Coordinates of C-alpha atoms in Angstrom, one line a residue:
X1 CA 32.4 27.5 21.8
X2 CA 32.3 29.9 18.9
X3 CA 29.2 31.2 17.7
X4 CA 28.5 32.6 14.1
X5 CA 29.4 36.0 15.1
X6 CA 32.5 34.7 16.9
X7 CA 33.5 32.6 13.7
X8 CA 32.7 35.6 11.3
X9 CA 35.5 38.2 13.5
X10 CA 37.6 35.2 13.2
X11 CA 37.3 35.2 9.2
X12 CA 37.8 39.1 9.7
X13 CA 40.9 38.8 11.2
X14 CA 42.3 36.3 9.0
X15 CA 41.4 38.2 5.7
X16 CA 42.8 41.7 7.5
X17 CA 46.0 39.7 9.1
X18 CA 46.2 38.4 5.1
X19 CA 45.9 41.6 3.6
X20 CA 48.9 42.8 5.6
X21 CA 50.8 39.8 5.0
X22 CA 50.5 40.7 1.4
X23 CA 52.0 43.8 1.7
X24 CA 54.7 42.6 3.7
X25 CA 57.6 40.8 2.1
X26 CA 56.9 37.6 0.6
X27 CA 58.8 34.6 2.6
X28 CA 58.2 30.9 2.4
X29 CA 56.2 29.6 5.9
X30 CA 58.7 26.9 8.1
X31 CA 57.2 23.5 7.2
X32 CA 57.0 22.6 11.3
X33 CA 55.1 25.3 11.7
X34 CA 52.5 24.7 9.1
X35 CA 52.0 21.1 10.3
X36 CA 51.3 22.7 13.5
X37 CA 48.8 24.9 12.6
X38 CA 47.0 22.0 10.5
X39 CA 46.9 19.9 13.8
X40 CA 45.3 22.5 15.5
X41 CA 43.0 23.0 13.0
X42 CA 41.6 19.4 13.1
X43 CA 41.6 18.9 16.5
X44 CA 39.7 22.2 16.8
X45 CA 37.1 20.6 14.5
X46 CA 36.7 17.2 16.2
X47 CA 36.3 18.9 19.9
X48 CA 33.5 21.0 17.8
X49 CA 31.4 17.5 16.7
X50 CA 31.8 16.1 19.9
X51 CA 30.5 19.1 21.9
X52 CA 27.8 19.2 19.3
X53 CA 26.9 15.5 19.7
X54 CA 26.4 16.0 23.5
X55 CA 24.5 19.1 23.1
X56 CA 21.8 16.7 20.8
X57 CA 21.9 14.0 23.1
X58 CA 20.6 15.8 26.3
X59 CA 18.4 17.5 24.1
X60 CA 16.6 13.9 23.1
X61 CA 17.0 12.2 26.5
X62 CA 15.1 14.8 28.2
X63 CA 11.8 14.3 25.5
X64 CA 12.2 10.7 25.2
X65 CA 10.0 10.2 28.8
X66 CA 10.5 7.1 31.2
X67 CA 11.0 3.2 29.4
X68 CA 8.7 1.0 30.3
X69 CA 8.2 -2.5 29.3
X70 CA 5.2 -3.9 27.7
X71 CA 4.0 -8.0 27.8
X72 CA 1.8 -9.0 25.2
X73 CA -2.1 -9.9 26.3
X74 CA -2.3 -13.9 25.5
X75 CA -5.0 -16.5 25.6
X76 CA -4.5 -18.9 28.7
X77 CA -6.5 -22.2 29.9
X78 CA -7.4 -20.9 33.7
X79 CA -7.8 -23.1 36.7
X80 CA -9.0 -21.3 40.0
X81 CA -8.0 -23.0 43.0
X82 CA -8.5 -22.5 46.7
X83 CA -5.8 -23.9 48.8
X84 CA -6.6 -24.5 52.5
X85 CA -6.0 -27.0 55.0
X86 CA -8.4 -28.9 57.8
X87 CA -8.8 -31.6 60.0
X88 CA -9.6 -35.2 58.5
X89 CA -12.3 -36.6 60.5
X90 CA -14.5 -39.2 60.3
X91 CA -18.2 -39.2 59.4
X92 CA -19.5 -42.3 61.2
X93 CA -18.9 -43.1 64.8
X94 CA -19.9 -46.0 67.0
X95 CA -19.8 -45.9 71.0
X96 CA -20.4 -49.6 72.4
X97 CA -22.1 -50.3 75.6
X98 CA -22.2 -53.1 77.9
X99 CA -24.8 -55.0 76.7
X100 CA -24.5 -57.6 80.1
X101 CA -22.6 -57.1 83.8
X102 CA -20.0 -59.9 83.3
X103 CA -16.4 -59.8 84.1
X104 CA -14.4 -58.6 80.5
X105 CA -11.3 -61.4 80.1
X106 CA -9.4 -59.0 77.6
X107 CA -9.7 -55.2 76.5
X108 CA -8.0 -55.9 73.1
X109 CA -7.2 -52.7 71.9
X110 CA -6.1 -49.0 73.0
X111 CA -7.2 -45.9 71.8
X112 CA -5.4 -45.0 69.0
X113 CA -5.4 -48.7 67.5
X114 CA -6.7 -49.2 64.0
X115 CA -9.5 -51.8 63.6
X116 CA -11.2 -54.3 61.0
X117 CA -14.7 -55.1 61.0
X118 CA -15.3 -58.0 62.7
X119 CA -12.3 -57.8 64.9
X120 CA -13.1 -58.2 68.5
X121 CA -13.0 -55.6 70.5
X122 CA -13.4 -56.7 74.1
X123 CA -13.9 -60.1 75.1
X124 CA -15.8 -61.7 78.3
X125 CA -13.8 -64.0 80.7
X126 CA -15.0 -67.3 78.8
X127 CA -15.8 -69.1 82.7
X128 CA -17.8 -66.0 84.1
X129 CA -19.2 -65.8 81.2
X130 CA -20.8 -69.5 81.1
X131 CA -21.6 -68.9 84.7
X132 CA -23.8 -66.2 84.1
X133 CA -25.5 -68.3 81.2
X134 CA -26.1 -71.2 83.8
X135 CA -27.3 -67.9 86.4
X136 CA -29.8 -67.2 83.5
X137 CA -31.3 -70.3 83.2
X138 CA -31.2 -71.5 86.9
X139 CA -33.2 -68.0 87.4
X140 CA -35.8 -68.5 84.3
X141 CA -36.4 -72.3 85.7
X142 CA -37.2 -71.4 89.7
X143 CA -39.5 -68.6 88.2
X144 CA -41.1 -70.4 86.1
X145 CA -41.5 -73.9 89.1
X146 CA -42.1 -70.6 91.7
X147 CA -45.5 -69.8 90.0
X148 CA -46.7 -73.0 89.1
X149 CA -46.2 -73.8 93.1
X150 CA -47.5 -71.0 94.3
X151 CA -50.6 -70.7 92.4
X152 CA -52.4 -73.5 94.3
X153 CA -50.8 -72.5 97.9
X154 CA -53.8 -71.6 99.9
X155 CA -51.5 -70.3 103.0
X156 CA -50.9 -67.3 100.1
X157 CA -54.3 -65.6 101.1
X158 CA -53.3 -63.8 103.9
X159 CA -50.1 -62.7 102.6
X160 CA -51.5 -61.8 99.4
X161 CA -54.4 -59.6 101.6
X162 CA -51.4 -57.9 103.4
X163 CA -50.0 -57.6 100.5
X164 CA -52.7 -55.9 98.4
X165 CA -53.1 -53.5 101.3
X166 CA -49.6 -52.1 100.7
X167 CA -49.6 -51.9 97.7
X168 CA -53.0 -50.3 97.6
X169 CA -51.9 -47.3 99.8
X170 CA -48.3 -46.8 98.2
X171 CA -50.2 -47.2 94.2
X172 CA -52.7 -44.3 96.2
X173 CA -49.8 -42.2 97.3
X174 CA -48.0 -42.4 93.7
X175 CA -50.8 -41.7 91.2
X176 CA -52.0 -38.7 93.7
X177 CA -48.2 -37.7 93.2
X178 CA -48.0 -38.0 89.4
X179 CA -51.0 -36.3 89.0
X180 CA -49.5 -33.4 90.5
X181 CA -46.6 -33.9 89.1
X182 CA -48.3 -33.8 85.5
X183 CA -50.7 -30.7 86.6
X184 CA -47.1 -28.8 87.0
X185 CA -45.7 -29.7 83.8
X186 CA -49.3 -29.1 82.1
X187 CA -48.5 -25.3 83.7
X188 CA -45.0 -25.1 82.4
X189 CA -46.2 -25.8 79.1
X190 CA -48.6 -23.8 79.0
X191 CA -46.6 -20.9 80.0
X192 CA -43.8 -21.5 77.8
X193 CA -46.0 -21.4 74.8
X194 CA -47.7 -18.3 76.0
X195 CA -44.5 -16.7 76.2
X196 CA -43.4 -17.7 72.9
X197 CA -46.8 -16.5 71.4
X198 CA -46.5 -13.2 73.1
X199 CA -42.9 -12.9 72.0
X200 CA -44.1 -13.9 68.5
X201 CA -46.7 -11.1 68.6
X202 CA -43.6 -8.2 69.8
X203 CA -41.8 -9.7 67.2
X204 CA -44.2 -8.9 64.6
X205 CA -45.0 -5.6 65.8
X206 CA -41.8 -4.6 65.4
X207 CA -41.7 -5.7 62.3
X208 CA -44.5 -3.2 61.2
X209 CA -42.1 -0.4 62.5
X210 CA -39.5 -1.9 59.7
X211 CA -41.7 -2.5 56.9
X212 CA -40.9 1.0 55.4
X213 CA -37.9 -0.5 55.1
X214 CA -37.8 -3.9 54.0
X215 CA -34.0 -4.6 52.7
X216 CA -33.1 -3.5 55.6
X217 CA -30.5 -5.4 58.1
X218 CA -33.0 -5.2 61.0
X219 CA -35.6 -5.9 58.8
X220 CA -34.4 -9.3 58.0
X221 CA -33.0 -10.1 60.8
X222 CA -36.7 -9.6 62.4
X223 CA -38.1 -12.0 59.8
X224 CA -35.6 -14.6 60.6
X225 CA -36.5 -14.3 64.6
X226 CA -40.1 -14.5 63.7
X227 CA -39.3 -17.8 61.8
X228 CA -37.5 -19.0 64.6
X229 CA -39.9 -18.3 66.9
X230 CA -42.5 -20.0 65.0
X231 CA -40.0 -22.8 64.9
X232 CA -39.8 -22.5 68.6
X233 CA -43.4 -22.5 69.2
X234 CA -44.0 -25.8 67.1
X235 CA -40.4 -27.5 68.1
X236 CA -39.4 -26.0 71.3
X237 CA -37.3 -28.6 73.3
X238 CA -38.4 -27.4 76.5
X239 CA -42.4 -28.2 75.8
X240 CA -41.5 -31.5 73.8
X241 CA -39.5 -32.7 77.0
X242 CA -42.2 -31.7 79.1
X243 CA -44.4 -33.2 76.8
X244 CA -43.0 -36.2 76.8
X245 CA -42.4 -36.7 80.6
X246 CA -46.5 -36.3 80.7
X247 CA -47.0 -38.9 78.6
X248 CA -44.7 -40.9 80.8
X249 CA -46.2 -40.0 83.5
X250 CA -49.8 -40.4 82.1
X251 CA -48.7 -44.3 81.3
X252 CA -46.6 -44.6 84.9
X253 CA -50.0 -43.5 86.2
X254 CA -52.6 -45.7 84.2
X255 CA -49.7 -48.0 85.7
X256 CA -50.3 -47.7 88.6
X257 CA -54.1 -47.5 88.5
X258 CA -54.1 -50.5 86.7
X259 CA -51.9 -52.0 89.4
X260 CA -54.1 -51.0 91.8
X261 CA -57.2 -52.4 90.2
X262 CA -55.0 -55.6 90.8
X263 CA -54.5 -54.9 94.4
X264 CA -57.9 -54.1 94.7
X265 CA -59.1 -57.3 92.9
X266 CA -56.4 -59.3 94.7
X267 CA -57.7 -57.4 98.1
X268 CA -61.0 -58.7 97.7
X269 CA -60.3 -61.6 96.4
X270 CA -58.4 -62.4 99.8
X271 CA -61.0 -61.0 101.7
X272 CA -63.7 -63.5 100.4
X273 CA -61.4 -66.1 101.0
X274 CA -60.8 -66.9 97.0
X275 CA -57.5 -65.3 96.3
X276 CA -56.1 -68.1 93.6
X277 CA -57.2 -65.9 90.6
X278 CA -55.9 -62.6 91.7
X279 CA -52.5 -64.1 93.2
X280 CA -52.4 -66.4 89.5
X281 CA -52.4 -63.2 87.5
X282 CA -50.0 -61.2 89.5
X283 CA -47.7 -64.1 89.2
X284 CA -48.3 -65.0 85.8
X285 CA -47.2 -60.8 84.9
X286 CA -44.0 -60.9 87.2
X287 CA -43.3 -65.0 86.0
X288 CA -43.8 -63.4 82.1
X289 CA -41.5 -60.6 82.7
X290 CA -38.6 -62.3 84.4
X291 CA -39.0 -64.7 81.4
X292 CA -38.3 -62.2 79.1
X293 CA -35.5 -60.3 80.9
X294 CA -34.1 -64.0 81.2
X295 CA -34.4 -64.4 77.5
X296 CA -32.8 -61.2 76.4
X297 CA -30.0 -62.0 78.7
X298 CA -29.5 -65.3 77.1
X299 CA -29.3 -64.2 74.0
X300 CA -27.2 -61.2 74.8
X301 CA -24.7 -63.9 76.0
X302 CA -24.9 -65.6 72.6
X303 CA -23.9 -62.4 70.8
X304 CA -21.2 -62.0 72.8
X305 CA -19.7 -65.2 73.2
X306 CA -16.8 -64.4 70.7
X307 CA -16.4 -60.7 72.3
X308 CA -17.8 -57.3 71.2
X309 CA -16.5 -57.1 67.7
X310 CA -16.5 -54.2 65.3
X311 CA -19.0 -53.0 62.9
X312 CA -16.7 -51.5 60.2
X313 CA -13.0 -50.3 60.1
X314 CA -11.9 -47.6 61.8
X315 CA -9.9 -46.2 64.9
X316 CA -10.6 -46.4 68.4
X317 CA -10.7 -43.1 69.6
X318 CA -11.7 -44.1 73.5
X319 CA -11.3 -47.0 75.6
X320 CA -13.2 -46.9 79.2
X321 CA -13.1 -50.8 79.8
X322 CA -10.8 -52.4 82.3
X323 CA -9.5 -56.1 82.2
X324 CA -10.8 -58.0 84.9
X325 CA -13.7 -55.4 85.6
X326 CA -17.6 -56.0 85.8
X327 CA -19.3 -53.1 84.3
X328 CA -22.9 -52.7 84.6
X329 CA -24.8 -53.1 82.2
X330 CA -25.5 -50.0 79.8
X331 CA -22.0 -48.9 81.1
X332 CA -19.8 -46.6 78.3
X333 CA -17.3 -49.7 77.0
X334 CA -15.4 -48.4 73.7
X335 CA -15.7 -45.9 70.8
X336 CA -14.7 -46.7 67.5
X337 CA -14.6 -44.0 64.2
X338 CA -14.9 -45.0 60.4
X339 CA -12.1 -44.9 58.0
X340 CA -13.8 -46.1 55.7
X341 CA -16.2 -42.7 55.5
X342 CA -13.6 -39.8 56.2
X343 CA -14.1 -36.2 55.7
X344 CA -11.6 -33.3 56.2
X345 CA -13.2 -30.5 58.1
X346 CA -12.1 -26.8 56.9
X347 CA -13.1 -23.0 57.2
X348 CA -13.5 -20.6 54.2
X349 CA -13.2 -17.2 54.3
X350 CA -16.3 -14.8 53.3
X351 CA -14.1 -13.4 50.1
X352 CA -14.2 -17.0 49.1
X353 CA -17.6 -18.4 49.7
X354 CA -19.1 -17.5 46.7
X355 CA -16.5 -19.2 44.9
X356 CA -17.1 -22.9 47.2
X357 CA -20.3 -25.3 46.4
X358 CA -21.2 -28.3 47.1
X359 CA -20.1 -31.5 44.1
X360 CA -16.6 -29.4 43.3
X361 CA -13.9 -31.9 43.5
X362 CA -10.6 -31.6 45.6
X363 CA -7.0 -32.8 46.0
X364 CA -6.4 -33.8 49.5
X365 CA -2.9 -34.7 51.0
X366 CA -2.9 -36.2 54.2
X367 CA 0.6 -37.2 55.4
X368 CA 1.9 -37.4 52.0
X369 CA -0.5 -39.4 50.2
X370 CA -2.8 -38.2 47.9
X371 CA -6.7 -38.9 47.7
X372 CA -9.5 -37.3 45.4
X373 CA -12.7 -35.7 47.3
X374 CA -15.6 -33.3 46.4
X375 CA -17.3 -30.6 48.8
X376 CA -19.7 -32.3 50.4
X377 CA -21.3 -29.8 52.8
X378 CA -21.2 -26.2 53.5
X379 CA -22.7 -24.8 56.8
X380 CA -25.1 -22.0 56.7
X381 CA -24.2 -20.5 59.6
X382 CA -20.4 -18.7 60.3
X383 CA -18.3 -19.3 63.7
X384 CA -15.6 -17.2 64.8
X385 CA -12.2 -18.4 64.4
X386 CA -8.9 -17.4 66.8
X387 CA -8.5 -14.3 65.0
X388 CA -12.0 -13.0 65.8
X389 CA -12.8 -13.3 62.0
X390 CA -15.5 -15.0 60.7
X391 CA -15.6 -18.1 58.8
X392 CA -17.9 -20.7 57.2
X393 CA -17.4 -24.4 57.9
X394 CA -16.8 -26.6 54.9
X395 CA -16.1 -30.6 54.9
X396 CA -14.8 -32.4 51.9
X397 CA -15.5 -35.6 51.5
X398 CA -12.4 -38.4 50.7
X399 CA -13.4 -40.4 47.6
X400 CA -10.9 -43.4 48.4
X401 CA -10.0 -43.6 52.2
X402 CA -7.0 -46.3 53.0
X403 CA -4.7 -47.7 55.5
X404 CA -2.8 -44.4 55.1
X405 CA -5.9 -42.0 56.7
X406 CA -5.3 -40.7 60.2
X407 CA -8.0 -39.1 61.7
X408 CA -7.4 -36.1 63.3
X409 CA -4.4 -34.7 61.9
X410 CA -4.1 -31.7 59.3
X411 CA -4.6 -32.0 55.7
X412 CA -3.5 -29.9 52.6
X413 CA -6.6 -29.4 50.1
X414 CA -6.8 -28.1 47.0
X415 CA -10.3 -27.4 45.6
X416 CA -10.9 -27.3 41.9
X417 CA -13.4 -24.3 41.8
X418 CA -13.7 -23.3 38.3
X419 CA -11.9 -23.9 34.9
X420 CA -11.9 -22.2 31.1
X421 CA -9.6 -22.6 27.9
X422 CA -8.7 -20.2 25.3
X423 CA -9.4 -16.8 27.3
X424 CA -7.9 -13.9 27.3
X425 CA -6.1 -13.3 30.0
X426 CA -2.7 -11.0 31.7
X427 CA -0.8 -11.5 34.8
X428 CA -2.4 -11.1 37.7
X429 CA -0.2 -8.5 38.9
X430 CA -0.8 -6.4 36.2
X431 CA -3.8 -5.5 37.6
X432 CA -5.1 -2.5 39.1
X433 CA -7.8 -1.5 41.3
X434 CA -9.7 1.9 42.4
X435 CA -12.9 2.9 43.1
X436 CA -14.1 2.5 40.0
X437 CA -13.2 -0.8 39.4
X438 CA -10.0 -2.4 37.9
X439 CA -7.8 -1.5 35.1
X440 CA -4.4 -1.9 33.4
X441 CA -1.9 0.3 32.1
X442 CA -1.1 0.7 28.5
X443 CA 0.6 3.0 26.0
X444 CA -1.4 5.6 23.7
X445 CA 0.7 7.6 21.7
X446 CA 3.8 7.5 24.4
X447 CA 1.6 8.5 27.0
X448 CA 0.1 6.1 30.2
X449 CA -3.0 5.9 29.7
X450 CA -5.3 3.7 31.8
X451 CA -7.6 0.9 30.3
X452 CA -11.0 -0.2 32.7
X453 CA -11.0 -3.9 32.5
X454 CA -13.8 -6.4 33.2
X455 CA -12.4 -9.5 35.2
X456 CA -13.3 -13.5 35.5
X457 CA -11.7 -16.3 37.5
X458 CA -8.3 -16.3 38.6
X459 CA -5.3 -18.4 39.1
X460 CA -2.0 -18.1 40.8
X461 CA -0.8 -16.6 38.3
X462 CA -3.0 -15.2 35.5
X463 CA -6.5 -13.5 35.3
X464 CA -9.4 -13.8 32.8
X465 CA -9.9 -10.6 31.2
X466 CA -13.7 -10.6 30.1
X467 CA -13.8 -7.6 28.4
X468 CA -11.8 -4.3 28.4
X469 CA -8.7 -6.4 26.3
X470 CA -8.5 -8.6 23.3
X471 CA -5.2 -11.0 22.1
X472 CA -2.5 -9.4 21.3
X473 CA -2.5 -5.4 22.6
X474 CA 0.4 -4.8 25.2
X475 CA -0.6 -4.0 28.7
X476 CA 2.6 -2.2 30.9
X477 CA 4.9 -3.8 33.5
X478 CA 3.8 -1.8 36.2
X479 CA 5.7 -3.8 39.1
X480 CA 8.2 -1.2 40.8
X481 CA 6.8 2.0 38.8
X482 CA 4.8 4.9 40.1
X483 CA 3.0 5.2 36.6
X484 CA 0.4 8.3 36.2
X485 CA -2.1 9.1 33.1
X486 CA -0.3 11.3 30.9
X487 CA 2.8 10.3 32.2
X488 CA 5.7 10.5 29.1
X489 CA 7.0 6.7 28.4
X490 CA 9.0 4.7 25.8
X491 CA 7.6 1.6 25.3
X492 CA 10.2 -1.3 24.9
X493 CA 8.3 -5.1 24.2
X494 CA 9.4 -7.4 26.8
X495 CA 9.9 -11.1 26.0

């Protein structure tokens, strides 16, 4: 390149090399060679503007700073979904006993089987059936012809005498037991609550030594042990089993004293040689009682007649009768769940448990077919899952169970948490987070420049800005860019 100094010599040189060529004889200049210079000449001059162009060119690109692109901030409508899945279960479930020992004709249906209500679900073999009807009522008839009989049999005295005598000493024997029995669950009770008071009494000292502190995590968690142990000492299920086995003890021995006020009655009865009215009431007890077991086994019978049938539509989830068996009675038979009230059992995570509460409505999918539901429950207590993390147990309740629910398989839900329209809102992966909260990127006189944002409810794709950004202003692209405040940029509108 030729500079102005460089450019002047030139000119020198010319007007010198001129000033000599006018001195020197005048002859006309070959045409060839004039063309030739005049070529060089030009192309001389273009080489000049295009070295000149360059020169500008890196010049500008190195102030212009990186492009960026830019999205416009937009008003949205903004659904916030959780997405999960669970377990559909079923939130009624009926186990059926034998209500009668009588040989079962048919065990009509396996587990696994989908049931009506009203459809049978075992039925009794119809002959041994009748046969324990006729059993019945030959048994209710002899006891009722055994007492009348043996009410004026004198020959009864001495039996009944012997009688009274054993039964005096084993009723003697059993209420001296029970008493001692009830003596050593009065002492367990008694020591249980004593050790729940004095626990109850560390548990508040302790406290004391916390009270300095009272948001404290040991703090609370003493306050919620006291409660429990004043749960405890009004509920414990130790002392009301103990408690109850007294009682039923106390009536097993008033029982057996009254029994024995019998014997004794019935004892001297016999000994004075009048034992009709002690024997008559003795009989009269066990004559009423077989009656009544007689009766309820009757009727039993009558229920059953047409089979054990089911109480609502469901599954049968477990099947312990066999054909041709006689199970006793009170024996574990079949066990039936609801479809018709189904829930789907799932676990939320703590980051979304304030966003879950009971009455929000979901979209379940359970093999395909889609059913409404709402959140029904939501446990106050977490479990740990298989990762060790901890989780809150949820259950949704289906709005419109059909033929199409399985219980126990693995649903898709979809619950609706929270919805606005008209906000203003920006991609979600526009946003950015540090310690001081979140914020977006944006362009201030072609510089980054970061802009603190004040965020609402989400979607999958965009965020509710609540304040920080209004309609309209461009926020940066940042995906892929290492951007920096103060950073050079060129802002280019994306679409």
């Amino acid at each position: 390149m030729f500079g102005k100094e460089g450019l002047s010599k030139m000119g020198a040189e010319e007007t010198t090399n001129t000033a000599i060529k006018e001195k020197a004889p005048k002859t006309p200049m070959d045409k060839k060679k004039k063309k030739k210079i005049i070529r060089r000449c030009i192309v001389g001059g273009v080489a000049l503007v295009i070295v000149v162009f360059m020169i500008s060119n890196s010049i500008a690109a190195k102030n212009a700073g990186l492009v960026v692109q830019t999205t416009t901030v937009t008003l949205q409508d903004i659904e916030q979904t959780m997405n999960t899945s669970g377990m559909v279960r079923s939130e009624e479930t009926k186990t059926y006993f034998a209500p009668l020992s009588v040989e079962i004709g048919a065990v009509n249906v396996a587990a696994g089987d989908s049931v009506q209500k009203g459809q049978p679900l075992i039925t009794y073999d119809a002959d041994a059936l009748e046969s324990a009807r006729q059993m019945e009522e030959l048994k209710l008839q002899a006891s009722e012809g055994g007492y009348e009989s043996s009410v004026y049999k004198d020959n009864k005295y001495v039996a009944e005498l012997g009688e009274a005598n054993v039964n005096l000493a084993v009723l003697d024997q059993q209420i001296t037991d029970s008493e001692n029995y009830v003596k050593e669950l009065q002492q367990k009770i008694n020591d249980k609550k004593s050790a729940l008071a004095h626990e109850g009494t560390l548990l508040q000292i302790s406290l004391l030594d916390w009270s300095d502190r009272p948001d404290s995590e040991e703090y609370l968690n003493l306050q919620k042990l006291i409660q429990y142990n004043s749960y405890e000492q009004q509920n414990n299920k130790d002392i009301q089993a103990w408690q109850k086995e007294v009682e039923l003890y106390e009536e097993m021995i008033a029982g057996y004293k009254e029994y024995r006020s019998e014997m004794k009655a019935q004892k001297s009865s016999s000994e004075s040689g009048s034992l009709d009215r002690g024997g008559k009431s003795q009989l009269e007890a066990n004559a009423q009682m077989e009656r009544i077991g007689s009766e309820d086994a009757l009727a039993s019978m009558e229920e059953v007649k047409d089979g054990i049938l089911a109480d609502f539509n469901g599954v049968v989830t477990e099947v312990e009768a066999v054909e041709g068996s006689i199970p006793q009675q009170g024996e574990k038979l079949v066990t039936v769940e609801s479809t018709d009230k189904v829930k789907v059992e799932i676990s939320v995570s703590k980051y979304d448990l304030e966003k879950i509460a009971v009455g929000q409505t979901a979209s379940i999918d359970v093999a395909g077919k889609k059913y409404d539901g709402k959140v029904t429950k939501v446990n106050g207590m977490a479990t740990t899952n298989a990762s060790g993390a901890a989780v809150i147990g949820a259950e949704i309740e289906i709005d419109n169970p059909d033929e199409g629910i399985y219980l126990g398989i693995e649903a898709r839900v979809e619950i609706h948490m929270a919805s606005v329209a008209g906000v203003v809102a920006i991609p979600v992966e526009l946003i950015n987070s540090d310690k001081e909260g979140d914020f977006v990127f944006v362009v201030e006189d072609g510089l980054v420049a970061k802009k603190r944002i004040t965020t609402g409810i989400s979607s999958d794709s965009y965020s509710e800005v609540l304040d920080g950004l209004n309609e309209g202003e461009a926020v940066i692209v940042t995906t892929g860019l290492n951007l920096e405040e103060g950073m050079a940029v060129t802002a280019v509108p994306g679409e």
